[in-house]
XYZ file of C-alpha atoms in Angstrom:
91
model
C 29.348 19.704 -4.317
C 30.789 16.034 -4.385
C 33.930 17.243 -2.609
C 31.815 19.188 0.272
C 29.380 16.222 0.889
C 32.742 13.758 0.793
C 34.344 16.699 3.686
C 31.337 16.703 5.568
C 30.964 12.778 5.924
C 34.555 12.641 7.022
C 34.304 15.036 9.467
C 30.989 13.401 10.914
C 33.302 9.797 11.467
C 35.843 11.595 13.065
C 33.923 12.968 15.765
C 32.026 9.689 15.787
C 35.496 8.419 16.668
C 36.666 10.259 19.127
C 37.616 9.163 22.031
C 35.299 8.718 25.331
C 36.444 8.861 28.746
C 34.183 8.524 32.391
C 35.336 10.118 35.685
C 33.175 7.203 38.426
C 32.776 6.656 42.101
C 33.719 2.942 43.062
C 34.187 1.109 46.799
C 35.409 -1.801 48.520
C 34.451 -3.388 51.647
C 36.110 -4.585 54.615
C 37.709 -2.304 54.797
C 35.516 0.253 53.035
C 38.065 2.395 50.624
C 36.643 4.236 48.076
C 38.484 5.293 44.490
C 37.224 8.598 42.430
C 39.129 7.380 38.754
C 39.042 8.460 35.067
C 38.871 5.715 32.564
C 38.533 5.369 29.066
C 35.226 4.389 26.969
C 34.888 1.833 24.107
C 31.530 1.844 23.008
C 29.241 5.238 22.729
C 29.974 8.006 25.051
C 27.108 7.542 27.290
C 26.762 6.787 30.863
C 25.156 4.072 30.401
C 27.467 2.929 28.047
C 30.582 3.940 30.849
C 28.377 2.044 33.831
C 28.278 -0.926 31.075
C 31.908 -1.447 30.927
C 33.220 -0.160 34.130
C 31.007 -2.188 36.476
C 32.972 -5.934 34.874
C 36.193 -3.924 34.695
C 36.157 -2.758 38.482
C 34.478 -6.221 39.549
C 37.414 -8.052 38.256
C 39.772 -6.531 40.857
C 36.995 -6.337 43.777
C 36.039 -2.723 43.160
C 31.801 -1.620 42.767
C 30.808 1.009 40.837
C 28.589 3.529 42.750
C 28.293 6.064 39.576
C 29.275 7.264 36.799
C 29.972 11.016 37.780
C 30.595 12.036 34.034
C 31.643 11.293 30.649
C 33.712 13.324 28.214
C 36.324 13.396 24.968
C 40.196 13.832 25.661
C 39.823 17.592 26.701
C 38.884 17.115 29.691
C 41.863 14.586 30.712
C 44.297 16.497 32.226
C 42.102 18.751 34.714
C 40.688 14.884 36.289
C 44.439 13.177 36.043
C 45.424 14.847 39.899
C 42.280 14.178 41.569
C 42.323 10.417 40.129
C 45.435 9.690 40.880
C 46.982 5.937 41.010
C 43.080 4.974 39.063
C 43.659 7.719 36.270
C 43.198 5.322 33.601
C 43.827 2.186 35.390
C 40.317 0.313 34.392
């Protein structure tokens, strides 16, 4: 019983751990351009978490976020990587 409760408090860590990513919407004027990108999530894997960190991250290199479309672990990575592009990752 020791040994199961020990298992079972790993395993709840791990996913506690896992890692968070957020596919967003973010623009710059003059000119407008606008950026669809993945990036990856410190905190909890919220939106509200994602919108917390992004927004600084994209201000920083004149980017605003307009939303945070999504958020999700690593498996859903590689179907977002074309449609990001150069901002896969990049904030």
């Amino acid at each position: 019983m020791k040994h199961a409760i020990s298992f079972i408090l790993f395993l709840m860590a791990s996913a506690a751990q896992a890692d968070c990513y957020a596919d967003y919407k973010a623009k710059q004027d003059s000119p407008l351009r606008l950026q669809y990108g993945v990036a990856r999530i410190d905190g909890p894997c919220t939106a509200a978490q994602a919108e917390a960190e992004l927004s600084p991250r994209l201000e920083t290199a004149g980017w605003v976020l307009l939303n945070v479309m999504d958020v999700f672990d690593e498996t859903g990575l590689e179907q977002r990587r074309d449609s990001a592009g150069e901002f896969y990752l990049r904030f």
